[in-house]
PDB file of C-alpha atoms in Angstrom:
ATOM      1  CA  UNK A 193      82.481  90.449 104.276  1.00 35.00           C
ATOM      2  CA  UNK A 194      83.928  87.715 102.120  1.00 35.00           C
ATOM      3  CA  UNK A 195      86.665  88.139  99.503  1.00 32.00           C
ATOM      4  CA  UNK A 196      84.261  88.021  96.549  1.00 30.00           C
ATOM      5  CA  UNK A 197      82.007  90.706  98.016  1.00 31.00           C
ATOM      6  CA  UNK A 198      84.963  92.931  98.839  1.00 33.00           C
ATOM      7  CA  UNK A 199      86.422  92.569  95.375  1.00 33.00           C
ATOM      8  CA  UNK A 200      83.102  93.434  93.814  1.00 34.00           C
ATOM      9  CA  UNK A 201      82.775  96.573  95.890  1.00 37.00           C
ATOM     10  CA  UNK A 202      86.332  97.666  95.222  1.00 36.00           C
ATOM     11  CA  UNK A 203      86.358  97.252  91.488  1.00 32.00           C
ATOM     12  CA  UNK A 204      82.804  97.862  90.363  1.00 33.00           C
ATOM     13  CA  UNK A 205      83.655 101.389  89.244  1.00 31.00           C
ATOM     14  CA  UNK A 206      87.249 100.757  88.162  1.00 31.00           C
ATOM     15  CA  UNK A 207      88.054 101.626  84.562  1.00 28.00           C
ATOM     16  CA  UNK A 208      91.677 100.455  84.645  1.00 27.00           C
ATOM     17  CA  UNK A 209      92.602  96.742  84.560  1.00 27.00           C
ATOM     18  CA  UNK A 210      93.516  95.505  88.033  1.00 28.00           C
ATOM     19  CA  UNK A 211      97.172  94.518  87.778  1.00 25.00           C
ATOM     20  CA  UNK A 212      99.671  94.341  90.628  1.00 28.00           C
ATOM     21  CA  UNK A 213     102.250  97.046  89.989  1.00 30.00           C
ATOM     22  CA  UNK A 214     104.800  99.580  91.210  1.00 31.00           C
ATOM     23  CA  UNK A 215     107.600 101.580  89.668  1.00 29.00           C
ATOM     24  CA  UNK A 216     110.242 103.346  91.661  1.00 31.00           C
ATOM     25  CA  UNK A 217     112.050 103.474  94.950  1.00 33.00           C
ATOM     26  CA  UNK A 218     114.740 105.015  97.105  1.00 34.00           C
ATOM     27  CA  UNK A 219     117.271 103.493  99.416  1.00 31.00           C
ATOM     28  CA  UNK A 220     117.353 105.807 102.403  1.00 31.00           C
ATOM     29  CA  UNK A 221     115.296 107.974 104.701  1.00 30.00           C
ATOM     30  CA  UNK A 222     116.504 111.267 103.230  1.00 34.00           C
ATOM     31  CA  UNK A 223     113.575 111.550 100.862  1.00 36.00           C
ATOM     32  CA  UNK A 224     115.862 111.662  97.828  1.00 34.00           C
ATOM     33  CA  UNK A 225     115.416 109.068  95.150  1.00 35.00           C
ATOM     34  CA  UNK A 226     114.222 108.391  91.677  1.00 35.00           C
ATOM     35  CA  UNK A 227     110.616 108.695  90.631  1.00 38.00           C
ATOM     36  CA  UNK A 228     109.174 107.661  87.320  1.00 39.00           C
ATOM     37  CA  UNK A 229     105.798 109.162  88.126  1.00 41.00           C
ATOM     38  CA  UNK A 230     106.377 112.890  87.631  1.00 50.00           C
ATOM     39  CA  UNK A 231     103.525 115.365  87.647  1.00 67.00           C
ATOM     40  CA  UNK A 232     101.711 113.703  90.550  1.00 91.00           C
ATOM     41  CA  UNK A 233      99.366 115.858  92.600  1.00 96.00           C
ATOM     42  CA  UNK A 234      97.617 115.342  95.938  1.00 97.00           C
ATOM     43  CA  UNK A 235      95.407 118.421  95.513  1.00 96.00           C
ATOM     44  CA  UNK A 236      92.359 116.272  94.843  1.00 96.00           C
ATOM     45  CA  UNK A 237      92.968 114.280  98.017  1.00 98.00           C
ATOM     46  CA  UNK A 238      94.529 110.907  98.784  1.00 98.00           C
ATOM     47  CA  UNK A 239      92.680 107.694  99.599  1.00 98.00           C
ATOM     48  CA  UNK A 240      94.643 105.405 101.908  1.00 98.00           C
ATOM     49  CA  UNK A 241      93.912 101.688 102.013  1.00 98.00           C
ATOM     50  CA  UNK A 242      95.037  99.138 104.582  1.00 97.00           C
ATOM     51  CA  UNK A 243      95.304  95.385 104.842  1.00 94.00           C
ATOM     52  CA  UNK A 244      93.225  93.369 107.272  1.00 91.00           C
ATOM     53  CA  UNK A 245      95.361  93.366 110.409  1.00 92.00           C
ATOM     54  CA  UNK A 246      95.856  95.772 113.288  1.00 94.00           C
ATOM     55  CA  UNK A 247      99.278  97.182 112.524  1.00 95.00           C
ATOM     56  CA  UNK A 248      98.506  98.021 108.925  1.00 96.00           C
ATOM     57  CA  UNK A 249      95.374  99.858 110.029  1.00 97.00           C
ATOM     58  CA  UNK A 250      97.377 101.846 112.589  1.00 98.00           C
ATOM     59  CA  UNK A 251      99.911 102.747 109.909  1.00 98.00           C
ATOM     60  CA  UNK A 252      97.152 103.807 107.534  1.00 98.00           C
ATOM     61  CA  UNK A 253      95.766 106.231 110.107  1.00 98.00           C
ATOM     62  CA  UNK A 254      99.282 107.503 110.867  1.00 98.00           C
ATOM     63  CA  UNK A 255      99.684 108.243 107.163  1.00 98.00           C
ATOM     64  CA  UNK A 256      96.356 110.068 107.273  1.00 98.00           C
ATOM     65  CA  UNK A 257      97.380 112.154 110.298  1.00 98.00           C
ATOM     66  CA  UNK A 258     100.656 113.392 108.806  1.00 98.00           C
ATOM     67  CA  UNK A 259      99.089 114.096 105.424  1.00 98.00           C
ATOM     68  CA  UNK A 260      96.252 116.064 106.989  1.00 98.00           C
ATOM     69  CA  UNK A 261      98.834 118.102 108.904  1.00 97.00           C
ATOM     70  CA  UNK A 262     100.465 118.865 105.551  1.00 98.00           C
ATOM     71  CA  UNK A 263      97.156 120.124 104.185  1.00 98.00           C
ATOM     72  CA  UNK A 264      96.188 117.074 102.157  1.00 98.00           C
ATOM     73  CA  UNK A 265      92.580 115.914 102.182  1.00 98.00           C
ATOM     74  CA  UNK A 266      92.522 112.212 103.070  1.00 98.00           C
ATOM     75  CA  UNK A 267      90.165 109.272 103.215  1.00 98.00           C
ATOM     76  CA  UNK A 268      91.018 105.954 104.855  1.00 98.00           C
ATOM     77  CA  UNK A 269      89.582 102.647 103.695  1.00 98.00           C
ATOM     78  CA  UNK A 270      90.760 100.225 106.403  1.00 97.00           C
ATOM     79  CA  UNK A 271      90.726  96.450 106.586  1.00 95.00           C
ATOM     80  CA  UNK A 272      90.299  95.856 102.854  1.00 96.00           C
ATOM     81  CA  UNK A 273      91.999  92.472 102.801  1.00 92.00           C
ATOM     82  CA  UNK A 274      95.234  90.802 101.828  1.00 90.00           C
ATOM     83  CA  UNK A 275      97.998  91.992  99.487  1.00 89.00           C
ATOM     84  CA  UNK A 276      96.294  90.046  96.702  1.00 88.00           C
ATOM     85  CA  UNK A 277      93.389  92.490  97.032  1.00 92.00           C
ATOM     86  CA  UNK A 278      94.893  95.818  98.042  1.00 93.00           C
ATOM     87  CA  UNK A 279      97.685  96.067  95.460  1.00 92.00           C
ATOM     88  CA  UNK A 280      95.319  95.556  92.507  1.00 93.00           C
ATOM     89  CA  UNK A 281      93.006  98.106  94.158  1.00 94.00           C
ATOM     90  CA  UNK A 282      95.882 100.581  94.235  1.00 95.00           C
ATOM     91  CA  UNK A 283      96.662 100.033  90.568  1.00 93.00           C
ATOM     92  CA  UNK A 284      92.985 100.298  89.619  1.00 93.00           C
ATOM     93  CA  UNK A 285      92.592 103.661  91.342  1.00 94.00           C
ATOM     94  CA  UNK A 286      90.249 102.587  94.133  1.00 96.00           C
ATOM     95  CA  UNK A 287      92.941 103.681  96.604  1.00 98.00           C
ATOM     96  CA  UNK A 288      96.103 105.790  96.206  1.00 98.00           C
ATOM     97  CA  UNK A 289      98.422 104.810  99.056  1.00 98.00           C
ATOM     98  CA  UNK A 290      99.268 101.722 101.120  1.00 97.00           C
ATOM     99  CA  UNK A 291     101.541 101.009 104.099  1.00 98.00           C
ATOM    100  CA  UNK A 292     103.733  98.138 102.916  1.00 97.00           C
ATOM    101  CA  UNK A 293     106.661  95.991 104.084  1.00 96.00           C
ATOM    102  CA  UNK A 294     109.795  95.750 101.972  1.00 95.00           C
ATOM    103  CA  UNK A 295     110.520  92.038 102.082  1.00 92.00           C
ATOM    104  CA  UNK A 296     106.924  90.881 101.896  1.00 90.00           C
ATOM    105  CA  UNK A 297     106.189  93.170  98.972  1.00 94.00           C
ATOM    106  CA  UNK A 298     109.293  92.011  97.116  1.00 93.00           C
ATOM    107  CA  UNK A 299     108.428  88.361  97.744  1.00 88.00           C
ATOM    108  CA  UNK A 300     104.952  89.007  96.382  1.00 90.00           C
ATOM    109  CA  UNK A 301     106.184  90.649  93.190  1.00 92.00           C
ATOM    110  CA  UNK A 302     109.508  88.868  92.632  1.00 92.00           C
ATOM    111  CA  UNK A 303     109.535  85.677  94.700  1.00 87.00           C
ATOM    112  CA  UNK A 304     112.892  84.520  93.331  1.00 86.00           C
ATOM    113  CA  UNK A 305     114.717  87.717  94.316  1.00 88.00           C
ATOM    114  CA  UNK A 306     117.136  86.949  97.152  1.00 81.00           C
ATOM    115  CA  UNK A 307     117.717  90.539  98.339  1.00 85.00           C
ATOM    116  CA  UNK A 308     117.692  90.792 102.118  1.00 81.00           C
ATOM    117  CA  UNK A 309     119.295  94.102 103.176  1.00 87.00           C
ATOM    118  CA  UNK A 310     116.952  97.145 103.251  1.00 91.00           C
ATOM    119  CA  UNK A 311     118.872  99.204 100.698  1.00 92.00           C
ATOM    120  CA  UNK A 312     119.264  96.390  98.190  1.00 93.00           C
ATOM    121  CA  UNK A 313     115.633  95.407  98.632  1.00 93.00           C
ATOM    122  CA  UNK A 314     114.525  98.962  97.899  1.00 94.00           C
ATOM    123  CA  UNK A 315     116.548  98.889  94.695  1.00 94.00           C
ATOM    124  CA  UNK A 316     115.122  95.468  93.845  1.00 95.00           C
ATOM    125  CA  UNK A 317     111.613  96.820  94.306  1.00 95.00           C
ATOM    126  CA  UNK A 318     112.422  99.674  91.949  1.00 89.00           C
ATOM    127  CA  UNK A 319     113.292  97.106  89.285  1.00 91.00           C
ATOM    128  CA  UNK A 320     110.480  94.675  90.075  1.00 92.00           C
ATOM    129  CA  UNK A 321     107.535  97.025  90.124  1.00 88.00           C
ATOM    130  CA  UNK A 322     105.786  97.915  86.851  1.00 74.00           C
ATOM    131  CA  UNK A 323     104.762 101.449  85.963  1.00 84.00           C
ATOM    132  CA  UNK A 324     102.021 103.370  87.682  1.00 92.00           C
ATOM    133  CA  UNK A 325     103.144 102.947  91.290  1.00 92.00           C
ATOM    134  CA  UNK A 326     106.267 103.613  93.296  1.00 95.00           C
ATOM    135  CA  UNK A 327     107.803 103.061  96.712  1.00 96.00           C
ATOM    136  CA  UNK A 328     108.777 106.100  98.775  1.00 96.00           C
ATOM    137  CA  UNK A 329     111.618 106.184 101.358  1.00 94.00           C
ATOM    138  CA  UNK A 330     111.410 103.319 103.836  1.00 96.00           C
ATOM    139  CA  UNK A 331     111.099 104.139 107.542  1.00 96.00           C
ATOM    140  CA  UNK A 332     113.220 103.021 110.447  1.00 96.00           C
ATOM    141  CA  UNK A 333     110.375 100.947 111.918  1.00 97.00           C
ATOM    142  CA  UNK A 334     110.262  97.310 110.870  1.00 95.00           C
ATOM    143  CA  UNK A 335     108.036  94.315 111.487  1.00 94.00           C
ATOM    144  CA  UNK A 336     108.817  90.807 110.278  1.00 93.00           C
ATOM    145  CA  UNK A 337     106.895  87.577 110.090  1.00 94.00           C
ATOM    146  CA  UNK A 338     107.944  85.005 112.650  1.00 97.00           C
ATOM    147  CA  UNK A 339     106.974  81.475 113.571  1.00 98.00           C
ATOM    148  CA  UNK A 340     106.348  80.787 117.234  1.00 98.00           C
ATOM    149  CA  UNK A 341     105.601  77.849 119.503  1.00 98.00           C
ATOM    150  CA  UNK A 342     104.683  77.587 123.146  1.00 98.00           C
ATOM    151  CA  UNK A 343     107.437  76.840 125.659  1.00 98.00           C
ATOM    152  CA  UNK A 344     105.853  73.453 126.281  1.00 98.00           C
ATOM    153  CA  UNK A 345     105.981  72.580 122.580  1.00 98.00           C
ATOM    154  CA  UNK A 346     109.558  73.838 122.308  1.00 98.00           C
ATOM    155  CA  UNK A 347     110.628  71.601 125.201  1.00 98.00           C
ATOM    156  CA  UNK A 348     108.667  68.578 123.980  1.00 97.00           C
ATOM    157  CA  UNK A 349     110.182  68.572 120.489  1.00 97.00           C
ATOM    158  CA  UNK A 350     113.476  70.365 121.121  1.00 98.00           C
ATOM    159  CA  UNK A 351     112.549  73.326 118.924  1.00 98.00           C
ATOM    160  CA  UNK A 352     114.717  76.434 118.785  1.00 98.00           C
ATOM    161  CA  UNK A 353     114.936  77.134 115.048  1.00 98.00           C
ATOM    162  CA  UNK A 354     112.896  76.666 111.885  1.00 98.00           C
ATOM    163  CA  UNK A 355     115.325  73.904 110.894  1.00 98.00           C
ATOM    164  CA  UNK A 356     114.234  71.882 113.931  1.00 98.00           C
ATOM    165  CA  UNK A 357     110.684  71.640 112.589  1.00 98.00           C
ATOM    166  CA  UNK A 358     111.838  69.172 109.907  1.00 98.00           C
ATOM    167  CA  UNK A 359     112.660  66.657 112.655  1.00 97.00           C
ATOM    168  CA  UNK A 360     108.918  66.427 113.315  1.00 97.00           C
ATOM    169  CA  UNK A 361     107.699  66.248 109.725  1.00 97.00           C
ATOM    170  CA  UNK A 362     104.098  65.097 109.450  1.00 96.00           C
ATOM    171  CA  UNK A 363     103.433  65.593 113.171  1.00 97.00           C
ATOM    172  CA  UNK A 364     102.894  69.320 113.726  1.00 98.00           C
ATOM    173  CA  UNK A 365      99.973  71.591 112.864  1.00 98.00           C
ATOM    174  CA  UNK A 366     100.593  75.162 111.724  1.00 98.00           C
ATOM    175  CA  UNK A 367      98.094  77.997 112.029  1.00 98.00           C
ATOM    176  CA  UNK A 368      98.215  81.147 109.910  1.00 98.00           C
ATOM    177  CA  UNK A 369      96.263  83.391 107.567  1.00 95.00           C
ATOM    178  CA  UNK A 370      95.038  81.433 104.486  1.00 95.00           C
ATOM    179  CA  UNK A 371      97.447  83.155 102.076  1.00 92.00           C
ATOM    180  CA  UNK A 372     100.475  81.977 104.105  1.00 95.00           C
ATOM    181  CA  UNK A 373      99.895  78.474 102.760  1.00 96.00           C
ATOM    182  CA  UNK A 374     101.023  79.632  99.295  1.00 92.00           C
ATOM    183  CA  UNK A 375     103.653  82.225 100.232  1.00 90.00           C
ATOM    184  CA  UNK A 376     107.408  81.842 100.347  1.00 90.00           C
ATOM    185  CA  UNK A 377     107.493  83.357 103.806  1.00 92.00           C
ATOM    186  CA  UNK A 378     105.126  80.617 104.806  1.00 95.00           C
ATOM    187  CA  UNK A 379     104.517  76.955 104.053  1.00 96.00           C
ATOM    188  CA  UNK A 380     106.179  77.113 100.619  1.00 95.00           C
ATOM    189  CA  UNK A 381     109.448  78.578 101.888  1.00 94.00           C
ATOM    190  CA  UNK A 382     109.516  76.404 104.991  1.00 98.00           C
ATOM    191  CA  UNK A 383     109.420  73.347 102.734  1.00 97.00           C
ATOM    192  CA  UNK A 384     111.851  74.643 100.109  1.00 96.00           C
ATOM    193  CA  UNK A 385     114.413  76.131 102.497  1.00 96.00           C
ATOM    194  CA  UNK A 386     114.082  73.929 105.577  1.00 98.00           C
ATOM    195  CA  UNK A 387     112.392  70.774 104.283  1.00 98.00           C
ATOM    196  CA  UNK A 388     109.459  71.209 106.670  1.00 98.00           C
ATOM    197  CA  UNK A 389     106.187  69.383 106.050  1.00 98.00           C
ATOM    198  CA  UNK A 390     103.254  69.847 108.408  1.00 98.00           C
ATOM    199  CA  UNK A 391     100.542  67.422 109.387  1.00 98.00           C
ATOM    200  CA  UNK A 392      97.948  70.112 108.716  1.00 98.00           C
ATOM    201  CA  UNK A 393      97.653  73.783 107.773  1.00 98.00           C
ATOM    202  CA  UNK A 394      94.841  75.538 109.619  1.00 98.00           C
ATOM    203  CA  UNK A 395      93.578  78.690 107.928  1.00 97.00           C
ATOM    204  CA  UNK A 396      92.925  81.237 110.665  1.00 97.00           C
ATOM    205  CA  UNK A 397      93.678  84.993 110.759  1.00 95.00           C
ATOM    206  CA  UNK A 398      96.693  87.274 110.359  1.00 92.00           C
ATOM    207  CA  UNK A 399      98.324  87.681 113.787  1.00 93.00           C
ATOM    208  CA  UNK A 400      94.864  87.911 115.292  1.00 92.00           C
ATOM    209  CA  UNK A 401      92.743  86.341 118.030  1.00 95.00           C
ATOM    210  CA  UNK A 402      92.010  83.159 116.083  1.00 97.00           C
ATOM    211  CA  UNK A 403      95.590  82.073 115.488  1.00 98.00           C
ATOM    212  CA  UNK A 404      96.769  83.185 118.934  1.00 97.00           C
ATOM    213  CA  UNK A 405      93.810  81.485 120.593  1.00 98.00           C
ATOM    214  CA  UNK A 406      94.526  78.270 118.704  1.00 98.00           C
ATOM    215  CA  UNK A 407      98.159  78.376 119.859  1.00 98.00           C
ATOM    216  CA  UNK A 408      97.122  78.884 123.489  1.00 98.00           C
ATOM    217  CA  UNK A 409      94.623  76.013 123.345  1.00 97.00           C
ATOM    218  CA  UNK A 410      97.009  73.654 121.602  1.00 97.00           C
ATOM    219  CA  UNK A 411      94.887  73.429 118.460  1.00 98.00           C
ATOM    220  CA  UNK A 412      97.999  74.400 116.485  1.00 98.00           C
ATOM    221  CA  UNK A 413     101.629  73.716 117.339  1.00 98.00           C
ATOM    222  CA  UNK A 414     103.185  76.508 115.278  1.00 98.00           C
ATOM    223  CA  UNK A 415     101.741  79.964 114.641  1.00 98.00           C
ATOM    224  CA  UNK A 416     102.709  82.638 112.133  1.00 98.00           C
ATOM    225  CA  UNK A 417     102.791  85.987 113.989  1.00 97.00           C
ATOM    226  CA  UNK A 418     104.534  89.349 113.665  1.00 95.00           C
ATOM    227  CA  UNK A 419     107.613  90.377 115.616  1.00 95.00           C
ATOM    228  CA  UNK A 420     105.897  93.563 116.847  1.00 95.00           C
ATOM    229  CA  UNK A 421     103.224  91.533 118.663  1.00 94.00           C
ATOM    230  CA  UNK A 422     103.570  92.087 122.429  1.00 91.00           C
ATOM    231  CA  UNK A 423     101.559  88.922 123.083  1.00 94.00           C
ATOM    232  CA  UNK A 424     104.637  86.869 122.175  1.00 96.00           C
ATOM    233  CA  UNK A 425     106.592  88.033 125.211  1.00 93.00           C
ATOM    234  CA  UNK A 426     103.495  88.270 127.417  1.00 93.00           C
ATOM    235  CA  UNK A 427     102.738  84.579 126.852  1.00 96.00           C
ATOM    236  CA  UNK A 428     106.338  83.409 126.940  1.00 97.00           C
ATOM    237  CA  UNK A 429     106.114  82.028 123.412  1.00 98.00           C
ATOM    238  CA  UNK A 430     109.302  80.979 121.649  1.00 98.00           C
ATOM    239  CA  UNK A 431     110.200  82.647 118.357  1.00 98.00           C
ATOM    240  CA  UNK A 432     111.994  80.077 116.199  1.00 98.00           C
ATOM    241  CA  UNK A 433     115.239  81.421 114.777  1.00 98.00           C
ATOM    242  CA  UNK A 434     115.805  81.619 111.031  1.00 97.00           C
ATOM    243  CA  UNK A 435     119.409  80.496 110.385  1.00 96.00           C
ATOM    244  CA  UNK A 436     118.960  80.305 106.591  1.00 95.00           C
ATOM    245  CA  UNK A 437     117.396  83.764 106.291  1.00 90.00           C
ATOM    246  CA  UNK A 438     114.059  82.738 104.836  1.00 92.00           C
ATOM    247  CA  UNK A 439     112.433  85.851 106.306  1.00 92.00           C
ATOM    248  CA  UNK A 440     113.766  89.116 104.807  1.00 86.00           C
ATOM    249  CA  UNK A 441     114.013  92.574 106.365  1.00 81.00           C
ATOM    250  CA  UNK A 442     110.615  94.199 106.670  1.00 92.00           C
ATOM    251  CA  UNK A 443     111.007  97.952 107.003  1.00 96.00           C
ATOM    252  CA  UNK A 444     107.780  99.898 106.607  1.00 97.00           C
ATOM    253  CA  UNK A 445     107.576 101.497 103.151  1.00 97.00           C
ATOM    254  CA  UNK A 446     104.822 103.625 101.584  1.00 98.00           C
ATOM    255  CA  UNK A 447     103.509 102.251  98.297  1.00 98.00           C
ATOM    256  CA  UNK A 448     101.821 105.000  96.289  1.00 97.00           C
ATOM    257  CA  UNK A 449     100.361 105.716  92.888  1.00 96.00           C
ATOM    258  CA  UNK A 450     102.462 108.038  90.731  1.00 95.00           C
ATOM    259  CA  UNK A 451      99.389 110.216  90.271  1.00 96.00           C
ATOM    260  CA  UNK A 452      99.495 111.283  93.947  1.00 97.00           C
ATOM    261  CA  UNK A 453     103.232 111.242  94.725  1.00 97.00           C
ATOM    262  CA  UNK A 454     103.996 114.962  94.933  1.00 97.00           C
ATOM    263  CA  UNK A 455     106.528 116.677  97.215  1.00 97.00           C
ATOM    264  CA  UNK A 456     103.904 117.412  99.886  1.00 98.00           C
ATOM    265  CA  UNK A 457     103.094 113.736 100.283  1.00 98.00           C
ATOM    266  CA  UNK A 458     106.738 112.660 100.086  1.00 97.00           C
ATOM    267  CA  UNK A 459     107.899 115.062 102.783  1.00 97.00           C
ATOM    268  CA  UNK A 460     105.020 114.265 105.148  1.00 98.00           C
ATOM    269  CA  UNK A 461     105.545 110.501 104.950  1.00 98.00           C
ATOM    270  CA  UNK A 462     109.327 110.877 105.236  1.00 98.00           C
ATOM    271  CA  UNK A 463     108.835 112.815 108.495  1.00 98.00           C
ATOM    272  CA  UNK A 464     106.797 109.931 109.900  1.00 98.00           C
ATOM    273  CA  UNK A 465     109.342 107.380 108.690  1.00 98.00           C
ATOM    274  CA  UNK A 466     112.141 109.218 110.458  1.00 97.00           C
ATOM    275  CA  UNK A 467     110.248 109.415 113.759  1.00 98.00           C
ATOM    276  CA  UNK A 468     108.360 106.125 114.150  1.00 98.00           C
ATOM    277  CA  UNK A 469     110.438 103.325 115.697  1.00 97.00           C
ATOM    278  CA  UNK A 470     109.806  99.601 115.862  1.00 96.00           C
ATOM    279  CA  UNK A 471     109.340  99.803 119.633  1.00 95.00           C
ATOM    280  CA  UNK A 472     106.778 102.580 119.300  1.00 98.00           C
ATOM    281  CA  UNK A 473     104.882 100.698 116.606  1.00 97.00           C
ATOM    282  CA  UNK A 474     104.811  97.644 118.853  1.00 96.00           C
ATOM    283  CA  UNK A 475     103.226  99.676 121.640  1.00 96.00           C
ATOM    284  CA  UNK A 476     100.660 101.197 119.286  1.00 97.00           C
ATOM    285  CA  UNK A 477      99.654  97.695 118.191  1.00 95.00           C
ATOM    286  CA  UNK A 478      99.279  96.690 121.846  1.00 94.00           C
ATOM    287  CA  UNK A 479      97.013  99.630 122.565  1.00 96.00           C
ATOM    288  CA  UNK A 480      94.633  98.388 119.889  1.00 95.00           C
ATOM    289  CA  UNK A 481      94.866  94.639 120.477  1.00 91.00           C
ATOM    290  CA  UNK A 482      95.193  94.537 124.246  1.00 91.00           C
ATOM    291  CA  UNK A 483      93.745  97.849 125.453  1.00 95.00           C
ATOM    292  CA  UNK A 484      90.951  97.689 122.868  1.00 96.00           C
ATOM    293  CA  UNK A 485      91.470 101.250 121.666  1.00 98.00           C
ATOM    294  CA  UNK A 486      90.394 102.441 118.231  1.00 98.00           C
ATOM    295  CA  UNK A 487      93.231 102.372 115.641  1.00 98.00           C
ATOM    296  CA  UNK A 488      92.441 105.891 114.436  1.00 98.00           C
ATOM    297  CA  UNK A 489      92.458 107.291 117.976  1.00 98.00           C
ATOM    298  CA  UNK A 490      95.773 105.570 118.731  1.00 98.00           C
ATOM    299  CA  UNK A 491      97.369 106.910 115.554  1.00 98.00           C
ATOM    300  CA  UNK A 492      96.066 110.446 116.092  1.00 98.00           C
ATOM    301  CA  UNK A 493      97.332 110.531 119.683  1.00 98.00           C
ATOM    302  CA  UNK A 494     100.800 109.364 118.616  1.00 98.00           C
ATOM    303  CA  UNK A 495     100.980 111.893 115.783  1.00 98.00           C
ATOM    304  CA  UNK A 496     100.040 114.768 118.105  1.00 98.00           C
ATOM    305  CA  UNK A 497     102.456 113.617 120.822  1.00 98.00           C
ATOM    306  CA  UNK A 498     105.360 113.600 118.355  1.00 98.00           C
ATOM    307  CA  UNK A 499     104.532 116.852 116.601  1.00 96.00           C
ATOM    308  CA  UNK A 500     103.344 115.163 113.422  1.00 96.00           C
ATOM    309  CA  UNK A 501      99.754 116.419 113.535  1.00 89.00           C
TER     310      UNK A 501
END
């Protein structure tokens, strides 16, 4: 399904203008924090949307499992697309809840904000997000973007950090999801912060088989992946360090419409945030990508194992 078709399906029945938005946040896992929504209710059910990559789908089904345990009727709409699609869908009412990432969300909404620490980023999100939506307490699990090369490429060009890429300006090919070409944590930031210019940008997928296959074959020299991807270590790929802190902290944070953010939902998602670790999330991703298990089955099994469902 292409972007135009997906957008048409998502918004055909929407009566509210599709604007990227959010409103409020907290700075800890204790579930206490400000909320501008007030009067939200999950009694009519909650529709959870996810972006188009494995981890976000797993998180969406984890959200569903803990909410169902709390007595909330849920529906999951997985693999909807990029942030440019799912956040407007949330505002429009096509979905009610999204698994998000602090730094990436802040960069999307306020690209000039330099906040990097989880607490300050949560506060920055509270200020950056317009009315209608809010961020709930962030979890302990985190997943950041990273840029990797093969060991052979690292040796050939002497690459250990993102700064080293500038020594090979105009020679290297980068592979990533199409939107990375225009994002700060992507080609834009690599040029602005590190002075990096690539020979070519190849639009592939988001930490998926296309970009990883291209890296293995040598069709790209640099790949944008996620730090929770077990294929990085399995293939001996080199994660380039980020000495100038281009890539911010990326704790998992629920992004929800005020209309659904009641205490039942808050408490259920806070329980998950307190339990799920980065290491566990990494293994769940591997079960889907490498063991070819269904994301919903993986999420349900984890939730039951940890007393969340």
